[in-house]
Each structure stands twice: as C-alpha cells, then as structure tokens.
Tab-separated table of C-alpha atoms in Angstrom:
chain	number	residue	atom	x	y	z
A	1	MET	CA	0.000	0.000	0.000
A	2	THR	CA	1.370	3.411	-0.881
A	3	ALA	CA	0.387	6.935	-0.071
A	4	ASP	CA	1.499	10.467	-0.708
A	5	PRO	CA	4.106	11.109	2.044
A	6	VAL	CA	2.436	14.439	2.766
A	7	THR	CA	-0.842	12.698	3.645
A	8	ALA	CA	0.664	9.789	5.616
A	9	ARG	CA	-0.401	9.503	9.234
A	10	ARG	CA	2.087	11.207	11.535
A	11	GLY	CA	2.964	10.436	15.128
A	12	HIS	CA	4.586	7.653	17.079
A	13	ASP	CA	2.148	5.209	18.688
A	14	HIS	CA	4.567	3.817	21.296
A	15	ALA	CA	3.411	0.784	23.290
A	16	ALA	CA	4.991	-1.748	25.628
A	17	VAL	CA	4.153	-5.376	26.318
A	18	ARG	CA	5.296	-7.065	29.519
A	19	TYR	CA	5.011	-10.792	28.981
A	20	GLY	CA	5.659	-13.804	31.164
A	21	SER	CA	5.624	-16.607	28.584
A	22	ASP	CA	6.078	-17.254	24.883
A	23	ALA	CA	2.318	-17.615	24.548
A	24	GLU	CA	1.753	-14.169	26.060
A	25	LEU	CA	4.275	-12.613	23.665
A	26	LEU	CA	2.684	-14.278	20.626
A	27	ALA	CA	-0.820	-13.272	21.702
A	28	VAL	CA	0.250	-9.639	21.307
A	29	ALA	CA	2.878	-9.868	18.573
A	30	VAL	CA	1.149	-12.011	15.964
A	31	PRO	CA	-2.110	-9.996	15.585
A	32	PHE	CA	-0.101	-6.760	15.616
A	33	LEU	CA	2.246	-7.931	12.863
A	34	GLU	CA	-0.465	-9.632	10.804
A	35	ALA	CA	-2.527	-6.430	10.752
A	36	GLY	CA	0.437	-4.529	9.350
A	37	LEU	CA	1.171	-7.186	6.763
A	38	ALA	CA	-2.472	-7.307	5.657
A	39	ALA	CA	-2.425	-3.556	5.139
A	40	GLY	CA	0.825	-3.697	3.140
A	41	GLU	CA	2.725	-1.736	5.753
A	42	PRO	CA	6.502	-2.037	6.247
A	43	THR	CA	6.746	-4.447	9.174
A	44	LEU	CA	9.902	-4.793	11.280
A	45	VAL	CA	10.908	-7.283	13.964
A	46	SER	CA	14.029	-7.064	16.112
A	47	LEU	CA	14.117	-9.811	18.745
A	48	ASP	CA	16.752	-12.229	19.995
A	49	PRO	CA	17.269	-15.291	17.769
A	50	ASP	CA	15.020	-17.631	19.786
A	51	ARG	CA	12.096	-15.218	19.875
A	52	THR	CA	12.631	-14.239	16.273
A	53	GLU	CA	12.236	-17.879	15.300
A	54	LEU	CA	9.188	-18.170	17.558
A	55	VAL	CA	7.509	-15.259	15.783
A	56	ARG	CA	8.631	-16.413	12.354
A	57	ARG	CA	7.027	-19.835	12.871
A	58	ALA	CA	3.776	-18.231	14.049
A	59	LEU	CA	3.452	-16.132	10.891
A	60	SER	CA	2.750	-17.247	7.368
A	61	PRO	CA	5.858	-18.488	5.522
A	62	SER	CA	5.185	-15.817	2.915
A	63	ALA	CA	5.033	-12.966	5.441
A	64	GLN	CA	7.107	-10.021	4.188
A	65	VAL	CA	8.642	-9.146	7.537
A	66	GLN	CA	11.987	-7.385	7.756
A	67	TYR	CA	13.994	-8.983	10.558
A	68	LEU	CA	16.713	-6.849	12.150
A	69	ALA	CA	19.487	-8.174	14.410
A	70	PRO	CA	19.170	-6.581	17.883
A	71	ALA	CA	22.944	-6.443	18.389
A	72	ASP	CA	23.191	-4.259	15.291
A	73	VAL	CA	20.080	-2.185	15.898
A	74	TYR	CA	20.613	-1.508	19.603
A	75	ALA	CA	24.315	-0.720	19.797
A	76	ARG	CA	23.950	2.843	21.101
A	77	PRO	CA	20.725	4.802	21.706
A	78	ALA	CA	21.638	7.835	19.606
A	79	ALA	CA	22.811	5.621	16.752
A	80	THR	CA	19.611	3.570	17.026
A	81	ILE	CA	17.511	6.722	16.754
A	82	ARG	CA	19.513	7.900	13.762
A	83	SER	CA	19.290	4.569	11.904
A	84	TYR	CA	15.573	4.082	12.595
A	85	ARG	CA	14.794	7.631	11.461
A	86	GLU	CA	16.726	7.039	8.234
A	87	LEU	CA	14.938	3.728	7.687
A	88	MET	CA	11.494	5.224	8.292
A	89	ALA	CA	12.226	8.257	6.134
A	90	GLY	CA	12.940	5.843	3.306
A	91	PHE	CA	9.656	4.020	3.852
A	92	VAL	CA	7.690	7.275	3.863
A	93	ALA	CA	9.493	8.506	0.754
A	94	GLU	CA	8.353	5.297	-0.950
A	95	GLY	CA	4.761	6.037	0.052
A	96	ALA	CA	4.235	4.147	3.306
A	97	ARG	CA	1.135	5.316	5.164
A	98	ASP	CA	1.934	3.346	8.312
A	99	ILE	CA	4.956	1.464	9.677
A	100	ARG	CA	4.975	-1.276	12.309
A	101	ALA	CA	7.870	-2.370	14.516
A	102	LEU	CA	8.219	-4.979	17.254
A	103	GLY	CA	11.481	-4.864	19.180
A	104	GLU	CA	13.222	-5.997	22.327
A	105	LEU	CA	16.469	-4.699	23.790
A	106	PRO	CA	19.265	-7.256	24.173
A	107	ARG	CA	19.480	-8.556	27.720
A	108	VAL	CA	23.059	-7.286	28.085
A	109	ALA	CA	21.889	-3.742	27.288
A	110	ILE	CA	19.296	-3.924	30.055
A	111	ASP	CA	21.733	-5.436	32.547
A	112	THR	CA	24.732	-3.202	31.883
A	113	SER	CA	23.511	0.148	30.562
A	114	TRP	CA	19.813	0.509	31.290
A	115	ASP	CA	20.009	4.188	32.253
A	116	TRP	CA	20.744	5.446	28.773
A	117	TRP	CA	18.291	2.968	27.225
A	118	ALA	CA	15.639	4.309	29.615
A	119	ARG	CA	16.462	7.749	28.197
A	120	TYR	CA	16.067	6.249	24.724
A	121	GLU	CA	12.612	4.873	25.546
A	122	ALA	CA	11.527	8.311	26.725
A	123	ALA	CA	13.147	10.207	23.854
A	124	VAL	CA	11.657	8.166	21.014
A	125	ASN	CA	8.186	9.414	21.915
A	126	HIS	CA	9.465	12.662	20.425
A	127	ALA	CA	12.237	11.446	18.093
A	128	TYR	CA	9.955	9.231	15.989
A	129	ASP	CA	6.932	11.506	16.047
A	130	ASP	CA	7.661	12.704	12.505
A	131	PHE	CA	6.769	9.253	11.190
A	132	PRO	CA	3.594	7.111	10.985
A	133	LEU	CA	5.034	4.512	13.354
A	134	ARG	CA	3.219	1.987	15.522
A	135	SER	CA	5.733	0.213	17.738
A	136	ILE	CA	5.684	-2.355	20.518
A	137	CYS	CA	8.627	-2.741	22.895
A	138	ALA	CA	8.687	-6.188	24.501
A	139	TYR	CA	9.969	-6.891	28.032
A	140	ASP	CA	10.120	-10.357	29.589
A	141	THR	CA	8.924	-10.087	33.195
A	142	ARG	CA	10.770	-13.311	34.071
A	143	THR	CA	14.174	-11.715	33.509
A	144	THR	CA	13.674	-7.941	33.518
A	145	PRO	CA	14.484	-6.221	36.852
A	146	ARG	CA	11.721	-4.397	38.673
A	147	HIS	CA	13.330	-0.943	38.346
A	148	VAL	CA	13.501	-1.447	34.567
A	149	LEU	CA	9.829	-2.430	34.393
A	150	ASP	CA	9.016	0.693	36.414
A	151	ASP	CA	10.817	2.834	33.831
A	152	VAL	CA	9.053	0.968	31.017
A	153	ALA	CA	5.722	1.958	32.541
A	154	ARG	CA	6.837	5.592	32.730
A	155	THR	CA	8.126	5.831	29.146
A	156	HIS	CA	5.352	4.186	27.107
A	157	PRO	CA	2.028	5.985	26.600
A	158	PHE	CA	0.287	2.730	25.597
A	159	LEU	CA	0.214	-0.890	26.747
A	160	ALA	CA	-0.222	-3.527	24.041
A	161	ALA	CA	-3.010	-6.034	24.640
A	162	PRO	CA	-3.661	-9.535	23.253
A	163	GLY	CA	-5.483	-9.592	19.942
A	164	GLY	CA	-3.932	-6.418	18.578
A	165	GLY	CA	-5.472	-3.838	20.896
A	166	ARG	CA	-3.777	-1.332	23.141
A	167	LEU	CA	-4.729	0.574	26.250
A	168	GLY	CA	-3.787	4.009	27.517
A	169	ASN	CA	-1.119	3.898	30.214
A	170	ALA	CA	-1.910	6.003	33.273
A	171	GLY	CA	1.684	5.668	34.505
A	172	PHE	CA	3.175	7.431	31.472
A	173	VAL	CA	5.366	10.449	32.242
A	174	ASP	CA	5.952	13.275	29.782
A	175	PRO	CA	9.318	12.572	28.103
A	176	ARG	CA	10.776	15.966	28.944
A	177	ALA	CA	9.906	15.515	32.601
A	178	PHE	CA	11.307	11.976	32.633
A	179	LEU	CA	14.565	13.022	30.988
A	180	ALA	CA	15.010	16.102	33.156
A	181	GLY	CA	14.393	14.233	36.399
A	182	PRO	CA	17.189	13.017	38.673
A	183	ARG	CA	18.406	9.469	38.086
A	184	PRO	CA	20.839	7.402	40.141
A	185	MET	CA	24.306	6.779	38.714
A	186	ALA	CA	25.699	3.479	40.005
A	187	PRO	CA	29.508	3.476	39.996
A	188	HIS	CA	31.143	1.545	37.226
A	189	PRO	CA	33.127	-1.307	38.867
A	190	ILE	CA	36.433	0.245	37.867
A	191	GLN	CA	35.503	3.410	39.759
A	192	HIS	CA	35.994	1.525	43.026
A	193	THR	CA	39.731	1.968	42.363
A	194	ALA	CA	41.669	5.233	42.435
A	195	PRO	CA	41.551	7.216	39.177
A	196	LEU	CA	44.678	7.142	37.056
A	197	ALA	CA	44.435	10.874	36.444
A	198	GLU	CA	42.619	13.847	37.960
A	199	LEU	CA	42.704	17.291	36.386
A	200	LEU	CA	41.058	20.505	37.562
A	201	ASP	CA	39.802	22.999	34.968
A	202	PRO	CA	41.791	21.381	32.136
A	203	LEU	CA	41.850	22.836	28.660
A	204	PRO	CA	40.519	20.431	26.023
A	205	SER	CA	44.078	19.906	24.775
A	206	ALA	CA	45.214	18.902	28.270
A	207	ALA	CA	42.250	16.553	28.597
A	208	ARG	CA	43.155	14.884	25.308
A	209	ARG	CA	46.771	14.420	26.397
A	210	ALA	CA	45.705	13.010	29.755
A	211	VAL	CA	43.595	10.295	28.142
A	212	LEU	CA	46.366	9.321	25.751
A	213	ASP	CA	49.032	9.383	28.495
A	214	VAL	CA	47.296	7.130	31.022
A	215	VAL	CA	45.213	4.774	28.918
A	216	LYS	CA	47.099	1.539	28.259
A	217	THR	CA	44.472	-0.983	27.199
A	218	ASP	CA	43.857	-3.756	24.713
A	219	LEU	CA	41.108	-1.717	23.058
A	220	PRO	CA	41.419	-0.805	19.374
A	221	ALA	CA	43.199	2.473	18.707
A	222	ALA	CA	40.135	3.765	16.868
A	223	GLU	CA	38.015	3.436	20.027
A	224	ILE	CA	40.566	5.390	22.055
A	225	ASP	CA	40.691	8.069	19.360
A	226	ASP	CA	36.896	8.332	19.511
A	227	LEU	CA	37.036	8.653	23.297
A	228	VAL	CA	39.674	11.380	23.058
A	229	LEU	CA	37.404	13.342	20.733
A	230	ALA	CA	34.387	12.872	23.003
A	231	VAL	CA	36.303	13.878	26.148
A	232	SER	CA	37.625	16.976	24.425
A	233	GLU	CA	34.107	18.011	23.401
A	234	ILE	CA	32.598	17.395	26.833
A	235	VAL	CA	35.392	19.280	28.627
A	236	ASP	CA	34.946	22.184	26.211
A	237	ASN	CA	31.192	22.163	26.963
A	238	ALA	CA	31.848	22.242	30.715
A	239	LEU	CA	34.311	25.117	30.445
A	240	ARG	CA	32.089	27.153	28.117
A	241	HIS	CA	28.622	26.451	29.470
A	242	GLY	CA	29.043	24.958	32.943
A	243	ARG	CA	30.257	26.459	36.186
A	244	PRO	CA	33.723	26.026	37.664
A	245	PRO	CA	35.407	24.043	38.894
A	246	VAL	CA	35.556	21.458	36.112
A	247	ALA	CA	36.973	18.127	37.288
A	248	LEU	CA	38.220	15.406	34.911
A	249	ARG	CA	38.879	11.881	36.202
A	250	ILE	CA	40.093	8.846	34.234
A	251	TRP	CA	40.010	5.130	35.049
A	252	ALA	CA	41.243	2.338	32.784
A	253	ASP	CA	42.113	-1.329	32.674
A	254	ALA	CA	42.708	-3.778	29.833
A	255	ASP	CA	39.013	-3.977	28.885
A	256	HIS	CA	37.525	-0.526	29.263
A	257	VAL	CA	38.076	3.160	29.983
A	258	VAL	CA	35.828	5.375	32.099
A	259	VAL	CA	36.066	9.170	32.119
A	260	THR	CA	33.970	11.568	34.181
A	261	VAL	CA	33.664	15.308	33.601
A	262	HIS	CA	31.977	17.205	36.428
A	263	ASP	CA	31.141	20.877	36.792
A	264	ALA	CA	29.059	22.857	39.273
A	265	GLY	CA	26.396	23.836	36.744
A	266	GLU	CA	22.990	22.362	35.979
A	267	GLY	CA	23.880	20.663	32.693
A	268	PRO	CA	22.163	21.119	29.327
A	269	GLY	CA	18.724	22.662	29.304
A	270	ASP	CA	17.516	20.438	26.467
A	271	PRO	CA	16.509	17.055	27.927
A	272	PHE	CA	17.039	15.397	24.519
A	273	ALA	CA	20.652	16.614	24.277
A	274	GLY	CA	22.930	13.830	23.073
A	275	LEU	CA	20.143	11.554	21.885
A	276	LEU	CA	18.958	13.736	19.008
A	277	PRO	CA	21.064	15.535	16.389
A	278	ALA	CA	22.568	18.732	17.712
A	279	GLY	CA	20.600	21.826	16.863
A	280	ARG	CA	21.288	25.218	18.250
A	281	HIS	CA	20.942	24.263	21.896
A	282	ILE	CA	23.944	24.924	24.099
A	283	GLY	CA	26.407	22.052	24.294
A	284	GLY	CA	24.416	19.853	21.959
A	285	ARG	CA	27.210	19.011	19.528
A	286	GLY	CA	29.594	17.593	22.140
A	287	LEU	CA	26.977	15.382	23.741
A	288	TRP	CA	25.786	14.199	20.323
A	289	ILE	CA	29.334	13.172	19.397
A	290	ALA	CA	29.847	11.381	22.719
A	291	HIS	CA	26.596	9.451	22.307
A	292	GLN	CA	27.647	8.371	18.813
A	293	VAL	CA	31.121	7.042	19.639
A	294	CYS	CA	31.119	5.896	23.285
A	295	ASP	CA	29.824	2.526	24.476
A	296	GLN	CA	27.954	4.195	27.316
A	297	VAL	CA	27.139	7.773	28.280
A	298	ILE	CA	25.559	8.584	31.633
A	299	LEU	CA	24.339	12.105	32.455
A	300	HIS	CA	23.792	12.792	36.142
A	301	ARG	CA	22.603	15.792	38.134
A	302	ASP	CA	22.810	16.204	41.901
A	303	GLU	CA	23.305	18.950	44.462
A	304	THR	CA	26.986	19.308	43.481
A	305	GLY	CA	26.342	19.900	39.781
A	306	PHE	CA	26.394	17.955	36.526
A	307	THR	CA	28.441	14.883	35.579
A	308	ALA	CA	28.936	13.248	32.199
A	309	ARG	CA	30.427	9.736	32.390
A	310	LEU	CA	31.855	8.267	29.204
A	311	THR	CA	32.746	4.590	28.821
A	312	VAL	CA	34.404	2.701	25.985
A	313	GLY	CA	35.153	-1.002	25.812
A	314	ASN	CA	33.240	-3.969	27.173
A	315	ALA	CA	31.163	-2.074	29.688
A	316	TRP	CA	30.653	-3.944	32.974
A	317	LEU	CA	32.365	-6.943	31.386
A	318	ARG	CA	32.028	-9.401	34.285
A	319	ARG	CA	28.280	-8.774	34.632
A	320	ALA	CA	27.752	-9.110	30.897
A	321	ASP	CA	29.369	-12.540	30.992
C-alpha cells in the first residue's frame, strides 16, 4: 500500500508489552504484525534469535517481515535513533502510510547500561513523532528487573493487549519531565579503584593528552581516538557552558576506559541533548558526538552539579558474561 508522504499519518504510537511466557508474547505480537502485513505496511521485527524464530514460525511463511538483528540495531541509543529515522524516512518517501515495529532490547543492554536505554525509551516518543510509526517494545517479566519495568511503565504511553489492541497507560510520564528528572548513577566497577588521572579545569588539549598518556588498554586504537574526541568536546562544553570548577577523572584497565567530567552547573537545558542531532541548543554538539562514539554515556545531576560519564570497551564486562 502506498500513499502520498504528505498525507501519511504522523505520530509515534509507542506501546509496551510485559510478557511472562512465549504464549503471552505471541498473543500480542502475531495480531499486531499480521494487521500490518495485511495492510501492506513495512513491518519490522528485532528480537533475539530464539524469539525471532518463535515469531517467524507463528506467521505465514510468505510474510514479508523485515527482521533486524538486535545487536546491530541496539548498539547505542543515539545511533539507534539515527538509523531508525533514516529507515522510516525511506519508507515514507516510498509512500508508506503506516509502519509497524516490534522490538526488544538485548538482555546485556538492560543489565549493563539501562540508564541510557531508559532515556532512549523516553526520547523516542518525540524522536519518531515525525513518522507514521506503531511500535511495541517487549519486556520479559521473568528476567527484567523491577526498576527497569518501572521505567518501562513511565516511558510508554500505551500498553499492548492480546489480539492487537492497546490501552492508555496512566503511569506514562511526559518525556521531557522523565529526561530532566534526577536518576541514580551506580559506579562503574572500575571506579571503586583510584583514578589514574585527575585534572582541575583542564583545557581540552590537556584533557586529550591526559587520556592518551594514562590509557594503556587492549582496546582498538580507533576506540581510544573516539574517546579522546568525546572527552575533548565534553570538557569544552563544561568550560564554556558549565560552572567552575571542572573536574576530569580517568580510570582504565585492559578492557575498558571510564572518564567523568563534572562541573558545578545544571547541565544542558535540552533534555534530549545527546540523543537527538545537535541543533542550536547549548552544548548539543559535544553530547551528540559522545553518544555516537562511546559505548555508554551517563548524564547525572545532583546537588553538586552535573556529571557526564563516558565509557568505551566492554562495559561492565564481568556482569555481561
């Protein structure tokens, strides 16, 4: 089915399903996907291999579903938003009136870096609103921690129901309020050791040198170069737009590098900063770069000011194993 892109339905219909069995997942997923296929809509599925096969077997062998590998799709939130927007823009340009997507975050993303994926779930209510998208985000209640399920309830305006229906979610929180609210920042395991370097009010050039001087890891040189760029941008943001003092701390081992940049200011005023392409908002470019190249970015506000924590490498490696 095609339509003039100008007349296509606009707005992201963002729902969650919390399921406790394969049967519960299929009761929601199959009618949702079949309705899209029957209408000729682009229909996407991004689940782990076992659940992908479960859904594939439940659909007609001729179903024109586009299956996406979660490890590729959900590498970094900002990159996920960028790639999905590009994909949907292509569908709309080809005349799609509606688009359907069923997805589930990889378990390791939930276990090791949920905070920035919670920000993703809130941000996409706005980030995908330019497109005629109906999406369902699936969460297995048997393995998903309670605090994650609480955030799921706060970031999805709809709850998917068996048979293809959906209900309004009274627990939904406006994305700007969710993103601007305080969130805990659990220490990365390596932060339980003394930092390898601490600098006060460093120039970006000094910050770049500090990372290169102390970081001796097995990580690819390209990843370290990306980190150096991100640290330089974040330090420049703090010096230009934050409040002194600006403190830079660096931790590293063979598997990963963690850098924190703290200043006494309130942080960026735009709650979507870093997750969406930088516009004219203050500090947007540096956070956008960091979100594109780092393996994890945590933004934290407390009574002492604003902290950006950048991680590259196998984040929380022991827990991921």
